[in-house]
One Martini backbone bead per residue (centre of mass of N, CA, C, O) as a GRO file, in nm:
protein
  392
    1MET     BB    1   1.137   2.671   0.402
    2TRP     BB    2   1.055   2.750   0.103
    3HIS     BB    3   0.906   2.880  -0.212
    4THR     BB    4   0.679   2.929  -0.443
    5PRO     BB    5   0.718   2.849  -0.774
    6LYS     BB    6   0.541   3.047  -1.046
    7PHE     BB    7   0.570   2.756  -1.244
    8ASN     BB    8   0.398   2.594  -1.106
    9PHE     BB    9   0.212   2.432  -1.327
   10ALA     BB   10  -0.066   2.191  -1.381
   11PRO     BB   11  -0.225   2.081  -1.613
   12ARG     BB   12  -0.526   1.935  -1.690
   13LEU     BB   13  -0.652   1.696  -1.975
   14GLY     BB   14  -0.952   1.602  -2.098
   15VAL     BB   15  -1.092   1.355  -2.391
   16ALA     BB   16  -1.419   1.228  -2.494
   17TRP     BB   17  -1.514   0.970  -2.773
   18ILE     BB   18  -1.799   0.836  -2.946
   19VAL     BB   19  -1.728   0.602  -3.175
   20HIS     BB   20  -2.018   0.520  -3.106
   21ASP     BB   21  -2.422   0.480  -3.043
   22ARG     BB   22  -2.557   0.234  -3.024
   23GLU     BB   23  -2.784   0.072  -2.894
   24GLY     BB   24  -2.562  -0.112  -2.615
   25ARG     BB   25  -2.281  -0.082  -2.850
   26GLU     BB   26  -2.098   0.174  -2.693
   27THR     BB   27  -1.844   0.400  -2.785
   28VAL     BB   28  -1.591   0.492  -2.551
   29LEU     BB   29  -1.307   0.757  -2.553
   30ARG     BB   30  -1.051   0.815  -2.237
   31GLY     BB   31  -0.848   1.072  -2.228
   32GLY     BB   32  -0.551   1.159  -1.989
   33GLY     BB   33  -0.389   1.454  -1.836
   34GLY     BB   34  -0.085   1.546  -1.563
   35VAL     BB   35  -0.001   1.782  -1.335
   36PHE     BB   36   0.172   1.712  -0.969
   37TYR     BB   37   0.262   1.864  -0.663
   38ASP     BB   38   0.388   1.888  -0.404
   39THR     BB   39   0.527   2.017  -0.085
   40ALA     BB   40   0.711   1.829   0.150
   41ASN     BB   41   0.662   1.879   0.397
   42GLN     BB   42   0.721   1.602   0.580
   43LEU     BB   43   1.027   1.680   0.584
   44ALA     BB   44   1.064   1.943   0.679
   45THR     BB   45   1.002   1.872   0.995
   46GLN     BB   46   1.269   1.729   1.031
   47GLY     BB   47   1.421   1.961   1.119
   48TYR     BB   48   1.286   2.028   1.415
   49ASN     BB   49   1.514   1.779   1.535
   50GLY     BB   50   1.737   1.896   1.572
   51ILE     BB   51   1.969   2.184   1.581
   52GLY     BB   52   1.793   2.415   1.762
   53PHE     BB   53   1.552   2.227   1.874
   54GLN     BB   54   1.647   2.095   2.147
   55ALA     BB   55   1.703   1.890   2.434
   56LEU     BB   56   1.914   1.709   2.636
   57LYS     BB   57   1.923   1.599   2.997
   58SER     BB   58   2.096   1.357   3.246
   59TYR     BB   59   1.998   1.181   3.538
   60TYR     BB   60   2.155   1.018   3.853
   61GLY     BB   61   2.078   0.977   4.105
   62SER     BB   62   1.858   1.163   4.184
   63SER     BB   63   1.612   1.351   4.300
   64LEU     BB   64   1.325   1.448   4.422
   65PRO     BB   65   1.257   1.717   4.299
   66VAL     BB   66   1.359   1.921   4.072
   67THR     BB   67   1.569   2.166   3.971
   68ASN     BB   68   1.640   2.488   3.837
   69ALA     BB   69   1.905   2.396   3.755
   70GLN     BB   70   1.840   2.123   3.602
   71LEU     BB   71   1.643   2.273   3.405
   72ASP     BB   72   1.896   2.504   3.272
   73PHE     BB   73   1.858   2.419   2.989
   74ALA     BB   74   1.920   2.463   2.620
   75PRO     BB   75   1.928   2.500   2.219
   76SER     BB   76   2.181   2.494   2.092
   77VAL     BB   77   2.442   2.665   1.846
   78THR     BB   78   2.730   2.585   1.916
   79ALA     BB   79   2.991   2.364   1.927
   80PRO     BB   80   2.981   2.081   1.884
   81TYR     BB   81   2.730   1.863   1.670
   82THR     BB   82   2.688   1.590   1.771
   83SER     BB   83   2.438   1.542   1.985
   84GLY     BB   84   2.321   1.569   1.673
   85THR     BB   85   2.117   1.611   1.420
   86ILE     BB   86   2.181   1.738   1.118
   87TYR     BB   87   1.964   1.923   0.866
   88ALA     BB   88   1.910   1.985   0.517
   89PHE     BB   89   1.854   2.200   0.298
   90PRO     BB   90   1.843   2.368   0.001
   91GLN     BB   91   1.781   2.615  -0.089
   92HIS     BB   92   1.606   2.550  -0.393
   93LEU     BB   93   1.415   2.334  -0.359
   94GLN     BB   94   1.265   2.151  -0.587
   95LEU     BB   95   0.958   2.018  -0.653
   96PRO     BB   96   0.752   1.771  -0.689
   97TYR     BB   97   0.615   1.533  -0.887
   98THR     BB   98   0.381   1.454  -1.144
   99LEU     BB   99   0.312   1.234  -1.418
  100GLN     BB  100  -0.032   1.130  -1.592
  101TRP     BB  101  -0.216   0.923  -1.732
  102ASN     BB  102  -0.502   0.788  -1.998
  103LEU     BB  103  -0.665   0.501  -2.142
  104SER     BB  104  -0.968   0.418  -2.211
  105LEU     BB  105  -1.232   0.159  -2.321
  106ASP     BB  106  -1.594   0.168  -2.397
  107GLN     BB  107  -1.812  -0.121  -2.348
  108ALA     BB  108  -2.131  -0.208  -2.469
  109LEU     BB  109  -2.315  -0.465  -2.297
  110GLY     BB  110  -2.558  -0.353  -2.378
  111LYS     BB  111  -2.787  -0.214  -2.155
  112ASN     BB  112  -2.633  -0.377  -1.879
  113GLN     BB  113  -2.329  -0.367  -2.021
  114VAL     BB  114  -1.956  -0.254  -1.908
  115LEU     BB  115  -1.598  -0.289  -2.109
  116THR     BB  116  -1.337  -0.191  -1.946
  117LEU     BB  117  -1.005  -0.067  -2.148
  118SER     BB  118  -0.662   0.035  -1.948
  119TYR     BB  119  -0.399   0.300  -1.935
  120VAL     BB  120  -0.196   0.360  -1.654
  121GLY     BB  121   0.069   0.635  -1.592
  122SER     BB  122   0.331   0.716  -1.384
  123SER     BB  123   0.583   1.010  -1.288
  124GLY     BB  124   0.840   1.077  -1.077
  125ARG     BB  125   0.980   1.368  -1.026
  126ARG     BB  126   1.152   1.515  -0.833
  127LEU     BB  127   1.226   1.327  -0.566
  128ILE     BB  128   1.284   1.319  -0.268
  129GLN     BB  129   1.560   1.278  -0.035
  130GLU     BB  130   1.818   1.083   0.151
  131GLN     BB  131   2.109   1.140   0.311
  132GLN     BB  132   2.373   1.038   0.553
  133TYR     BB  133   2.616   1.187   0.683
  134SER     BB  134   2.960   1.112   0.840
  135LEU     BB  135   3.190   1.399   0.945
  136HIS     BB  136   3.399   1.348   1.195
  137SER     BB  137   3.667   1.300   1.039
  138LEU     BB  138   3.683   1.579   0.872
  139ASN     BB  139   3.494   1.740   1.177
  140SER     BB  140   3.478   1.765   1.470
  141ASN     BB  141   3.179   1.932   1.486
  142PHE     BB  142   3.071   1.663   1.294
  143GLY     BB  143   2.881   1.432   1.280
  144THR     BB  144   2.533   1.445   1.181
  145VAL     BB  145   2.379   1.446   0.834
  146ILE     BB  146   2.124   1.555   0.678
  147LEU     BB  147   2.031   1.533   0.351
  148ILE     BB  148   1.745   1.712   0.150
  149PRO     BB  149   1.737   1.634  -0.191
  150GLY     BB  150   1.658   1.616  -0.541
  151GLY     BB  151   1.631   1.347  -0.841
  152ILE     BB  152   1.489   1.143  -0.836
  153THR     BB  153   1.243   0.870  -0.924
  154SER     BB  154   0.961   0.694  -1.084
  155ASN     BB  155   0.706   0.438  -1.187
  156TYR     BB  156   0.404   0.361  -1.344
  157GLN     BB  157   0.215   0.095  -1.448
  158SER     BB  158  -0.066  -0.002  -1.653
  159MET     BB  159  -0.317  -0.286  -1.685
  160GLN     BB  160  -0.713  -0.192  -1.688
  161ALA     BB  161  -1.040  -0.422  -1.618
  162LYS     BB  162  -1.357  -0.369  -1.661
  163PHE     BB  163  -1.656  -0.488  -1.534
  164GLN     BB  164  -2.022  -0.410  -1.535
  165ARG     BB  165  -2.344  -0.406  -1.377
  166SER     BB  166  -2.649  -0.333  -1.377
  167ILE     BB  167  -2.949  -0.347  -1.223
  168SER     BB  168  -3.081  -0.625  -1.313
  169SER     BB  169  -3.280  -0.853  -1.219
  170GLY     BB  170  -3.142  -0.818  -0.929
  171LEU     BB  171  -2.845  -0.799  -1.089
  172GLN     BB  172  -2.509  -0.732  -1.029
  173ALA     BB  173  -2.191  -0.572  -1.081
  174LEU     BB  174  -1.816  -0.622  -1.031
  175ALA     BB  175  -1.485  -0.593  -1.196
  176SER     BB  176  -1.146  -0.655  -1.145
  177TYR     BB  177  -0.805  -0.633  -1.343
  178THR     BB  178  -0.469  -0.559  -1.249
  179TRP     BB  179  -0.098  -0.460  -1.430
  180SER     BB  180   0.149  -0.374  -1.241
  181HIS     BB  181   0.470  -0.209  -1.239
  182SER     BB  182   0.675  -0.035  -0.969
  183LEU     BB  183   0.877   0.203  -0.919
  184ASP     BB  184   1.230   0.305  -0.723
  185PHE     BB  185   1.442   0.456  -0.492
  186GLY     BB  186   1.216   0.377  -0.259
  187SER     BB  187   0.913   0.449   0.018
  188ASN     BB  188   1.076   0.544   0.218
  189ASN     BB  189   1.183   0.772   0.314
  190ALA     BB  190   1.447   0.646   0.496
  191SER     BB  191   1.643   0.531   0.247
  192LEU     BB  192   1.876   0.289   0.279
  193PRO     BB  193   1.962   0.349   0.026
  194VAL     BB  194   1.920   0.428  -0.315
  195THR     BB  195   1.740   0.188  -0.474
  196ARG     BB  196   1.665   0.073  -0.774
  197GLY     BB  197   1.301  -0.092  -0.821
  198ASN     BB  198   1.072  -0.227  -0.641
  199SER     BB  199   0.796  -0.100  -0.514
  200ASP     BB  200   0.676  -0.239  -0.207
  201PHE     BB  201   0.368  -0.177  -0.346
  202ASP     BB  202   0.441  -0.390  -0.603
  203VAL     BB  203   0.181  -0.515  -0.721
  204ARG     BB  204   0.121  -0.746  -1.031
  205HIS     BB  205  -0.200  -0.894  -0.960
  206ASN     BB  206  -0.529  -0.763  -0.950
  207PHE     BB  207  -0.830  -0.899  -0.806
  208GLN     BB  208  -1.217  -0.784  -0.838
  209ALA     BB  209  -1.553  -0.843  -0.671
  210GLY     BB  210  -1.875  -0.793  -0.735
  211VAL     BB  211  -2.235  -0.957  -0.586
  212SER     BB  212  -2.642  -0.879  -0.611
  213TRP     BB  213  -2.822  -1.074  -0.531
  214ASP     BB  214  -3.204  -1.059  -0.572
  215ILE     BB  215  -3.428  -1.339  -0.542
  216PRO     BB  216  -3.641  -1.539  -0.701
  217THR     BB  217  -3.970  -1.627  -0.648
  218PRO     BB  218  -4.112  -1.852  -0.640
  219HIS     BB  219  -4.306  -2.109  -0.706
  220ALA     BB  220  -4.569  -2.187  -0.477
  221HIS     BB  221  -4.727  -2.311  -0.205
  222SER     BB  222  -4.869  -1.991  -0.013
  223PHE     BB  223  -4.670  -2.092   0.272
  224ILE     BB  224  -4.443  -2.072   0.168
  225THR     BB  225  -4.373  -1.827  -0.015
  226PRO     BB  226  -4.238  -1.626   0.230
  227LEU     BB  227  -4.003  -1.771   0.293
  228LEU     BB  228  -3.859  -1.678  -0.003
  229ALA     BB  229  -3.928  -1.375   0.041
  230ASN     BB  230  -3.690  -1.124  -0.079
  231TRP     BB  231  -3.393  -1.252  -0.107
  232GLY     BB  232  -3.041  -1.245  -0.074
  233ALA     BB  233  -2.675  -1.182  -0.235
  234ASP     BB  234  -2.311  -1.172  -0.107
  235ILE     BB  235  -2.009  -1.120  -0.334
  236ARG     BB  236  -1.662  -1.145  -0.247
  237ALA     BB  237  -1.330  -1.123  -0.432
  238ILE     BB  238  -0.997  -1.147  -0.339
  239ALA     BB  239  -0.686  -1.113  -0.542
  240ARG     BB  240  -0.336  -1.127  -0.504
  241THR     BB  241  -0.035  -1.105  -0.482
  242GLY     BB  242   0.281  -1.023  -0.400
  243PHE     BB  243   0.495  -0.859  -0.175
  244PRO     BB  244   0.781  -0.742  -0.117
  245VAL     BB  245   1.074  -0.827   0.018
  246THR     BB  246   1.304  -0.639   0.207
  247LEU     BB  247   1.612  -0.707   0.251
  248GLN     BB  248   1.846  -0.822   0.518
  249GLY     BB  249   2.116  -0.827   0.720
  250ARG     BB  250   2.351  -0.683   0.872
  251SER     BB  251   2.341  -0.477   1.180
  252TYR     BB  252   2.388  -0.151   1.276
  253VAL     BB  253   2.531   0.165   1.445
  254ASP     BB  254   2.448   0.448   1.444
  255SER     BB  255   2.670   0.691   1.643
  256GLY     BB  256   2.499   0.963   1.600
  257THR     BB  257   2.176   0.847   1.574
  258GLY     BB  258   2.122   0.544   1.663
  259ASN     BB  259   2.064   0.398   1.447
  260THR     BB  260   1.930   0.123   1.280
  261TYR     BB  261   2.122  -0.061   0.989
  262TYR     BB  262   2.119  -0.251   0.681
  263SER     BB  263   2.230  -0.481   0.497
  264GLY     BB  264   2.244  -0.671   0.245
  265LEU     BB  265   2.311  -0.872  -0.047
  266ASP     BB  266   2.475  -1.197  -0.184
  267LEU     BB  267   2.432  -1.418  -0.453
  268VAL     BB  268   2.437  -1.738  -0.465
  269GLN     BB  269   2.533  -1.986  -0.684
  270ASP     BB  270   2.286  -2.188  -0.806
  271GLN     BB  271   2.006  -2.110  -0.552
  272PRO     BB  272   1.760  -2.141  -0.496
  273ILE     BB  273   1.532  -1.867  -0.389
  274TYR     BB  274   1.317  -2.141  -0.321
  275LEU     BB  275   1.126  -2.297  -0.049
  276TYR     BB  276   0.931  -2.649  -0.078
  277GLY     BB  277   0.703  -2.744   0.234
  278ALA     BB  278   0.503  -2.872   0.488
  279GLN     BB  279   0.700  -2.721   0.677
  280TYR     BB  280   0.661  -2.459   0.581
  281PRO     BB  281   0.457  -2.145   0.562
  282GLY     BB  282   0.259  -2.188   0.327
  283GLY     BB  283   0.524  -2.381   0.161
  284ARG     BB  284   0.735  -2.160   0.204
  285VAL     BB  285   1.098  -2.051   0.150
  286ILE     BB  286   1.354  -1.800   0.169
  287ASN     BB  287   1.612  -1.921   0.060
  288PRO     BB  288   1.930  -1.895   0.292
  289GLY     BB  289   2.133  -1.989   0.080
  290ALA     BB  290   2.108  -1.763  -0.162
  291PHE     BB  291   2.260  -1.588   0.062
  292SER     BB  292   2.496  -1.323   0.183
  293THR     BB  293   2.750  -1.119   0.342
  294PRO     BB  294   2.849  -0.839   0.311
  295SER     BB  295   3.038  -0.650   0.383
  296GLY     BB  296   2.968  -0.434   0.580
  297SER     BB  297   2.751  -0.185   0.410
  298SER     BB  298   2.646  -0.312   0.204
  299THR     BB  299   2.405  -0.392  -0.043
  300GLY     BB  300   2.473  -0.574  -0.276
  301ASP     BB  301   2.364  -0.775  -0.537
  302ALA     BB  302   2.138  -0.766  -0.475
  303PRO     BB  303   1.786  -0.674  -0.575
  304ARG     BB  304   1.560  -0.522  -0.512
  305ASN     BB  305   1.262  -0.652  -0.460
  306PHE     BB  306   1.264  -0.961  -0.592
  307VAL     BB  307   1.090  -1.090  -0.426
  308ARG     BB  308   0.810  -1.323  -0.268
  309GLY     BB  309   0.528  -1.293  -0.084
  310PHE     BB  310   0.200  -1.351   0.002
  311GLY     BB  311  -0.089  -1.375  -0.109
  312GLU     BB  312  -0.420  -1.355  -0.207
  313PHE     BB  313  -0.761  -1.547  -0.070
  314GLN     BB  314  -1.098  -1.442  -0.047
  315LEU     BB  315  -1.429  -1.526   0.029
  316ASN     BB  316  -1.717  -1.338   0.058
  317PHE     BB  317  -2.047  -1.367   0.224
  318ALA     BB  318  -2.409  -1.231   0.198
  319ALA     BB  319  -2.746  -1.311   0.345
  320ARG     BB  320  -3.057  -1.167   0.299
  321ARG     BB  321  -3.350  -0.997   0.420
  322GLN     BB  322  -3.686  -0.867   0.365
  323PHE     BB  323  -3.879  -0.674   0.604
  324HIS     BB  324  -4.214  -0.553   0.561
  325LEU     BB  325  -4.378  -0.337   0.816
  326THR     BB  326  -4.433  -0.084   0.636
  327ASN     BB  327  -4.458   0.235   0.456
  328GLY     BB  328  -4.114   0.251   0.444
  329LEU     BB  329  -4.090   0.035   0.692
  330SER     BB  330  -3.761  -0.189   0.721
  331LEU     BB  331  -3.582  -0.525   0.831
  332GLN     BB  332  -3.230  -0.638   0.779
  333PHE     BB  333  -3.123  -0.969   0.739
  334ARG     BB  334  -2.789  -1.057   0.801
  335ALA     BB  335  -2.531  -1.284   0.684
  336GLU     BB  336  -2.197  -1.340   0.746
  337ALA     BB  337  -1.906  -1.414   0.557
  338PHE     BB  338  -1.576  -1.444   0.618
  339ASN     BB  339  -1.369  -1.656   0.419
  340ILE     BB  340  -1.508  -1.927   0.418
  341LEU     BB  341  -1.333  -2.133   0.355
  342ASN     BB  342  -1.059  -2.070   0.507
  343ARG     BB  343  -0.819  -2.013   0.417
  344PRO     BB  344  -0.468  -1.883   0.419
  345ASN     BB  345  -0.313  -1.600   0.532
  346PHE     BB  346   0.007  -1.466   0.462
  347GLY     BB  347   0.230  -1.222   0.511
  348THR     BB  348   0.456  -1.184   0.712
  349VAL     BB  349   0.878  -1.162   0.625
  350ASP     BB  350   1.154  -1.253   0.758
  351PRO     BB  351   1.470  -1.044   0.629
  352THR     BB  352   1.712  -1.163   0.842
  353LEU     BB  353   1.936  -1.386   0.744
  354THR     BB  354   2.033  -1.360   1.082
  355ASP     BB  355   1.761  -1.536   1.121
  356THR     BB  356   1.604  -1.812   1.190
  357THR     BB  357   1.361  -1.663   1.013
  358PHE     BB  358   1.463  -1.658   0.762
  359GLY     BB  359   1.155  -1.638   0.510
  360GLN     BB  360   0.971  -1.697   0.706
  361ALA     BB  361   0.599  -1.676   0.799
  362THR     BB  362   0.483  -1.494   1.132
  363GLN     BB  363   0.206  -1.352   1.022
  364MET     BB  364  -0.089  -1.321   0.917
  365LEU     BB  365  -0.240  -1.099   0.758
  366ASN     BB  366  -0.399  -0.930   0.945
  367GLN     BB  367  -0.163  -0.874   1.139
  368SER     BB  368   0.017  -0.725   0.891
  369LEU     BB  369  -0.159  -0.420   0.779
  370GLY     BB  370  -0.247  -0.245   1.112
  371THR     BB  371  -0.493  -0.071   1.027
  372VAL     BB  372  -0.695  -0.301   1.183
  373ALA     BB  373  -0.808  -0.500   1.368
  374SER     BB  374  -0.786  -0.815   1.305
  375GLN     BB  375  -1.062  -0.909   1.380
  376TYR     BB  376  -1.149  -0.680   1.068
  377GLN     BB  377  -0.957  -0.779   0.854
  378GLN     BB  378  -0.767  -0.897   0.614
  379GLY     BB  379  -0.669  -1.276   0.598
  380GLY     BB  380  -0.854  -1.420   0.804
  381PRO     BB  381  -1.018  -1.621   0.955
  382ARG     BB  382  -1.273  -1.720   0.954
  383SER     BB  383  -1.606  -1.564   1.002
  384MET     BB  384  -1.899  -1.423   1.184
  385GLN     BB  385  -2.226  -1.227   1.130
  386PHE     BB  386  -2.524  -1.078   1.287
  387ALA     BB  387  -2.775  -0.866   1.125
  388LEU     BB  388  -3.035  -0.613   1.188
  389LYS     BB  389  -3.174  -0.348   1.036
  390LEU     BB  390  -3.310  -0.052   1.011
  391ARG     BB  391  -3.499   0.079   0.748
  392TYR     BB  392  -3.674   0.476   0.639
   0.00000   0.00000   0.00000
């Protein structure tokens, strides 16, 4: 729908400097930055859902099969345009781009271990937004018009730490921690209205760790040693703070499109944002008394995404043993336990003030993430599986 300007040049640069090169105490400083352009093709396809590309006609009480006369209708581009939505794009839309930069320090801690400290940031510019207008009161030929211009921004800042141990004496480990803050004007394409605040995916603290250990064979009696040989263990730890909860007030239906939207909320002074107690799922609930619904479709004065859902902590463990069958052929047995501590992790929090369950967790985390079936998703109750793997 638009041409790519010739000046959409996206340079990238990376630099590495060996500050110290003494064995086991090496220090390396790295830095980089670049420009990355988006195509905006996803939003461009919405234009094919509007006037001129679709037609719908409904019949009630008619018999089957349908007649040729009933099928004789086509998309129309003549006024009035109130039967559908018009999608409008600027004639000279400038593509969005992101500036990204990073600086990191690698410090060797002996021969097999490295500690990395990093600062990573990015800034989105000319990001695409949606602006919805109901124009019927101004011109009876028009209903809903969705304008898709650019111009809004986003920002991401993070401090990251990583410890890595390569395989040595049968032990390897990787642990990382990220403190980050992400801000934008709407994390979804259809965020209405656009309001600057914490991003929907703004996780402030995130810790991940994994350890793999090939357990040495202990010195024992000859008939016991084969039973204790070739064992290993793997541990995975996940811990993070909660995602923001996008609060919603009254729902209202746009007469032009039939879409449902929600107003924001107003803050009530001198009321705690959270209530705590064993009667609430997860021991905590967002206090409904801390909010009120504003009049009409107002965004309210409650900041966007300032309340948080539940975090996550999960520990996975696996025990394994290798059986050497022939030269180059082996059999591995694994017993794996997910969420071995059986810690409950809560997920979706009801964000709508008019609901009786407002502010409460309504699903466990594994049911809320939705990327795979809940029995295979993290955040579920303790589960175990056993596997045999033939390796050659």
